């Protein structure tokens, strides 16, 4: 029972963190694209533009990676939530709420 509580807390925390991380990367890429376009429009130094474009590309690369890690974490949490013997646990209810909020 204690192990189930611990696992539910850990897995739900991972899902919550990865969801937050995914949203951050998406926001970062959109903002980066806008800033990159602004730098081009203002005629900034080509080296600065190139380096910033690399940063934006790195952010774009992190989106699919984070989605895959989130998908795996959701699958792990779903496996724990299938065990109905844990339904009365406070951690189970918290994990269920997090799972209901997060989707891909």
JSON list of C-alpha atoms in Angstrom, two decimals:
[
{"chain": "A", "resi": 1, "resn": "UNK", "atom": "CA", "xyz": [0.00, 0.00, 0.00]},
{"chain": "A", "resi": 2, "resn": "UNK", "atom": "CA", "xyz": [2.81, 2.42, 0.89]},
{"chain": "A", "resi": 3, "resn": "UNK", "atom": "CA", "xyz": [4.58, 1.46, -2.32]},
{"chain": "A", "resi": 4, "resn": "UNK", "atom": "CA", "xyz": [1.41, 2.21, -4.31]},
{"chain": "A", "resi": 5, "resn": "UNK", "atom": "CA", "xyz": [1.13, 5.64, -2.67]},
{"chain": "A", "resi": 6, "resn": "UNK", "atom": "CA", "xyz": [4.74, 6.42, -3.47]},
{"chain": "A", "resi": 7, "resn": "UNK", "atom": "CA", "xyz": [4.44, 5.24, -7.07]},
{"chain": "A", "resi": 8, "resn": "UNK", "atom": "CA", "xyz": [1.25, 7.24, -7.62]},
{"chain": "A", "resi": 9, "resn": "UNK", "atom": "CA", "xyz": [2.91, 10.37, -6.25]},
{"chain": "A", "resi": 10, "resn": "UNK", "atom": "CA", "xyz": [6.01, 9.87, -8.38]},
{"chain": "A", "resi": 11, "resn": "UNK", "atom": "CA", "xyz": [4.22, 9.02, -11.63]},
{"chain": "A", "resi": 12, "resn": "UNK", "atom": "CA", "xyz": [1.66, 11.81, -11.31]},
{"chain": "A", "resi": 13, "resn": "UNK", "atom": "CA", "xyz": [4.47, 14.27, -10.54]},
{"chain": "A", "resi": 14, "resn": "UNK", "atom": "CA", "xyz": [6.35, 13.16, -13.65]},
{"chain": "A", "resi": 15, "resn": "UNK", "atom": "CA", "xyz": [3.25, 13.62, -15.83]},
{"chain": "A", "resi": 16, "resn": "UNK", "atom": "CA", "xyz": [2.59, 17.04, -14.33]},
{"chain": "A", "resi": 17, "resn": "UNK", "atom": "CA", "xyz": [6.22, 18.16, -14.81]},
{"chain": "A", "resi": 18, "resn": "UNK", "atom": "CA", "xyz": [6.48, 16.88, -18.38]},
{"chain": "A", "resi": 19, "resn": "UNK", "atom": "CA", "xyz": [3.20, 18.51, -19.34]},
{"chain": "A", "resi": 20, "resn": "UNK", "atom": "CA", "xyz": [4.48, 21.81, -17.97]},
{"chain": "A", "resi": 21, "resn": "UNK", "atom": "CA", "xyz": [7.79, 21.31, -19.79]},
{"chain": "A", "resi": 22, "resn": "UNK", "atom": "CA", "xyz": [6.00, 20.62, -23.10]},
{"chain": "A", "resi": 23, "resn": "UNK", "atom": "CA", "xyz": [3.92, 23.77, -22.79]},
{"chain": "A", "resi": 24, "resn": "UNK", "atom": "CA", "xyz": [7.07, 25.76, -21.99]},
{"chain": "A", "resi": 25, "resn": "UNK", "atom": "CA", "xyz": [8.88, 24.45, -25.08]},
{"chain": "A", "resi": 26, "resn": "UNK", "atom": "CA", "xyz": [5.88, 25.24, -27.29]},
{"chain": "A", "resi": 27, "resn": "UNK", "atom": "CA", "xyz": [5.70, 28.78, -25.92]},
{"chain": "A", "resi": 28, "resn": "UNK", "atom": "CA", "xyz": [9.45, 29.20, -26.24]},
{"chain": "A", "resi": 29, "resn": "UNK", "atom": "CA", "xyz": [9.41, 28.16, -29.90]},
{"chain": "A", "resi": 30, "resn": "UNK", "atom": "CA", "xyz": [6.56, 30.51, -30.80]},
{"chain": "A", "resi": 31, "resn": "UNK", "atom": "CA", "xyz": [8.19, 33.42, -28.99]},
{"chain": "A", "resi": 32, "resn": "UNK", "atom": "CA", "xyz": [11.56, 32.52, -30.52]},
{"chain": "A", "resi": 33, "resn": "UNK", "atom": "CA", "xyz": [10.13, 32.50, -34.03]},
{"chain": "A", "resi": 34, "resn": "UNK", "atom": "CA", "xyz": [8.63, 35.94, -33.47]},
{"chain": "A", "resi": 35, "resn": "UNK", "atom": "CA", "xyz": [11.89, 37.31, -32.10]},
{"chain": "A", "resi": 36, "resn": "UNK", "atom": "CA", "xyz": [13.86, 35.73, -34.94]},
{"chain": "A", "resi": 37, "resn": "UNK", "atom": "CA", "xyz": [11.60, 37.37, -37.51]},
{"chain": "A", "resi": 38, "resn": "UNK", "atom": "CA", "xyz": [11.94, 40.68, -35.65]},
{"chain": "A", "resi": 39, "resn": "UNK", "atom": "CA", "xyz": [15.73, 40.36, -35.72]},
{"chain": "A", "resi": 40, "resn": "UNK", "atom": "CA", "xyz": [15.64, 39.72, -39.48]},
{"chain": "A", "resi": 41, "resn": "UNK", "atom": "CA", "xyz": [13.30, 42.68, -40.06]},
{"chain": "A", "resi": 42, "resn": "UNK", "atom": "CA", "xyz": [15.55, 44.99, -38.04]},
{"chain": "A", "resi": 43, "resn": "UNK", "atom": "CA", "xyz": [18.61, 43.86, -40.00]},
{"chain": "A", "resi": 44, "resn": "UNK", "atom": "CA", "xyz": [20.53, 42.55, -37.01]},
{"chain": "A", "resi": 45, "resn": "UNK", "atom": "CA", "xyz": [23.95, 40.97, -37.42]},
{"chain": "A", "resi": 46, "resn": "UNK", "atom": "CA", "xyz": [23.81, 37.73, -39.44]},
{"chain": "A", "resi": 47, "resn": "UNK", "atom": "CA", "xyz": [25.86, 35.87, -36.83]},
{"chain": "A", "resi": 48, "resn": "UNK", "atom": "CA", "xyz": [23.37, 36.81, -34.09]},
{"chain": "A", "resi": 49, "resn": "UNK", "atom": "CA", "xyz": [20.48, 35.73, -36.29]},
{"chain": "A", "resi": 50, "resn": "UNK", "atom": "CA", "xyz": [22.18, 32.44, -37.09]},
{"chain": "A", "resi": 51, "resn": "UNK", "atom": "CA", "xyz": [22.91, 31.69, -33.42]},
{"chain": "A", "resi": 52, "resn": "UNK", "atom": "CA", "xyz": [19.38, 32.59, -32.35]},
{"chain": "A", "resi": 53, "resn": "UNK", "atom": "CA", "xyz": [17.97, 30.42, -35.15]},
{"chain": "A", "resi": 54, "resn": "UNK", "atom": "CA", "xyz": [20.00, 27.53, -33.71]},
{"chain": "A", "resi": 55, "resn": "UNK", "atom": "CA", "xyz": [18.43, 28.12, -30.30]},
{"chain": "A", "resi": 56, "resn": "UNK", "atom": "CA", "xyz": [14.95, 28.12, -31.83]},
{"chain": "A", "resi": 57, "resn": "UNK", "atom": "CA", "xyz": [15.76, 24.92, -33.72]},
{"chain": "A", "resi": 58, "resn": "UNK", "atom": "CA", "xyz": [16.87, 23.28, -30.46]},
{"chain": "A", "resi": 59, "resn": "UNK", "atom": "CA", "xyz": [13.57, 24.23, -28.86]},
{"chain": "A", "resi": 60, "resn": "UNK", "atom": "CA", "xyz": [11.67, 22.77, -31.82]},
{"chain": "A", "resi": 61, "resn": "UNK", "atom": "CA", "xyz": [13.68, 19.56, -31.47]},
{"chain": "A", "resi": 62, "resn": "UNK", "atom": "CA", "xyz": [12.71, 19.25, -27.82]},
{"chain": "A", "resi": 63, "resn": "UNK", "atom": "CA", "xyz": [8.96, 19.30, -28.53]},
{"chain": "A", "resi": 64, "resn": "UNK", "atom": "CA", "xyz": [8.70, 15.78, -30.05]},
{"chain": "A", "resi": 65, "resn": "UNK", "atom": "CA", "xyz": [11.15, 14.40, -27.48]},
{"chain": "A", "resi": 66, "resn": "UNK", "atom": "CA", "xyz": [9.12, 15.82, -24.60]},
{"chain": "A", "resi": 67, "resn": "UNK", "atom": "CA", "xyz": [5.89, 14.55, -26.18]},
{"chain": "A", "resi": 68, "resn": "UNK", "atom": "CA", "xyz": [7.34, 11.04, -26.33]},
{"chain": "A", "resi": 69, "resn": "UNK", "atom": "CA", "xyz": [8.47, 11.18, -22.71]},
{"chain": "A", "resi": 70, "resn": "UNK", "atom": "CA", "xyz": [5.05, 12.52, -21.66]},
{"chain": "A", "resi": 71, "resn": "UNK", "atom": "CA", "xyz": [3.28, 9.78, -23.62]},
{"chain": "A", "resi": 72, "resn": "UNK", "atom": "CA", "xyz": [5.37, 7.14, -21.82]},
{"chain": "A", "resi": 73, "resn": "UNK", "atom": "CA", "xyz": [4.74, 8.76, -18.43]},
{"chain": "A", "resi": 74, "resn": "UNK", "atom": "CA", "xyz": [0.98, 8.84, -19.10]},
{"chain": "A", "resi": 75, "resn": "UNK", "atom": "CA", "xyz": [1.05, 5.15, -20.02]},
{"chain": "A", "resi": 76, "resn": "UNK", "atom": "CA", "xyz": [2.88, 4.36, -16.77]},
{"chain": "A", "resi": 77, "resn": "UNK", "atom": "CA", "xyz": [0.39, 6.39, -14.75]},
{"chain": "A", "resi": 78, "resn": "UNK", "atom": "CA", "xyz": [-2.55, 4.75, -16.52]},
{"chain": "A", "resi": 79, "resn": "UNK", "atom": "CA", "xyz": [-1.21, 1.33, -15.53]},
{"chain": "A", "resi": 80, "resn": "UNK", "atom": "CA", "xyz": [-1.17, 2.39, -11.89]},
{"chain": "A", "resi": 81, "resn": "UNK", "atom": "CA", "xyz": [-4.64, 3.89, -12.14]},
{"chain": "A", "resi": 82, "resn": "UNK", "atom": "CA", "xyz": [-6.05, 0.63, -13.51]},
{"chain": "A", "resi": 83, "resn": "UNK", "atom": "CA", "xyz": [-5.54, -0.96, -10.09]},
{"chain": "A", "resi": 84, "resn": "UNK", "atom": "CA", "xyz": [-8.91, -0.31, -8.45]},
{"chain": "A", "resi": 85, "resn": "UNK", "atom": "CA", "xyz": [-7.67, -1.38, -5.01]},
{"chain": "A", "resi": 86, "resn": "UNK", "atom": "CA", "xyz": [-6.01, 2.03, -4.70]},
{"chain": "A", "resi": 87, "resn": "UNK", "atom": "CA", "xyz": [-9.15, 4.09, -5.40]},
{"chain": "A", "resi": 88, "resn": "UNK", "atom": "CA", "xyz": [-9.59, 5.12, -1.78]},
{"chain": "A", "resi": 89, "resn": "UNK", "atom": "CA", "xyz": [-6.10, 6.56, -1.51]},
{"chain": "A", "resi": 90, "resn": "UNK", "atom": "CA", "xyz": [-5.70, 10.32, -1.51]},
{"chain": "A", "resi": 91, "resn": "UNK", "atom": "CA", "xyz": [-2.78, 9.95, -3.94]},
{"chain": "A", "resi": 92, "resn": "UNK", "atom": "CA", "xyz": [-5.00, 7.98, -6.32]},
{"chain": "A", "resi": 93, "resn": "UNK", "atom": "CA", "xyz": [-7.52, 10.81, -6.45]},
{"chain": "A", "resi": 94, "resn": "UNK", "atom": "CA", "xyz": [-4.78, 13.39, -7.02]},
{"chain": "A", "resi": 95, "resn": "UNK", "atom": "CA", "xyz": [-3.24, 11.24, -9.76]},
{"chain": "A", "resi": 96, "resn": "UNK", "atom": "CA", "xyz": [-6.66, 10.78, -11.40]},
{"chain": "A", "resi": 97, "resn": "UNK", "atom": "CA", "xyz": [-7.18, 14.57, -11.44]},
{"chain": "A", "resi": 98, "resn": "UNK", "atom": "CA", "xyz": [-3.78, 15.14, -13.03]},
{"chain": "A", "resi": 99, "resn": "UNK", "atom": "CA", "xyz": [-4.44, 12.40, -15.59]},
{"chain": "A", "resi": 100, "resn": "UNK", "atom": "CA", "xyz": [-7.81, 13.93, -16.49]},
{"chain": "A", "resi": 101, "resn": "UNK", "atom": "CA", "xyz": [-6.16, 17.31, -17.06]},
{"chain": "A", "resi": 102, "resn": "UNK", "atom": "CA", "xyz": [-3.31, 16.05, -19.22]},
{"chain": "A", "resi": 103, "resn": "UNK", "atom": "CA", "xyz": [-3.77, 14.71, -22.73]},
{"chain": "A", "resi": 104, "resn": "UNK", "atom": "CA", "xyz": [-1.76, 14.57, -25.91]}
]
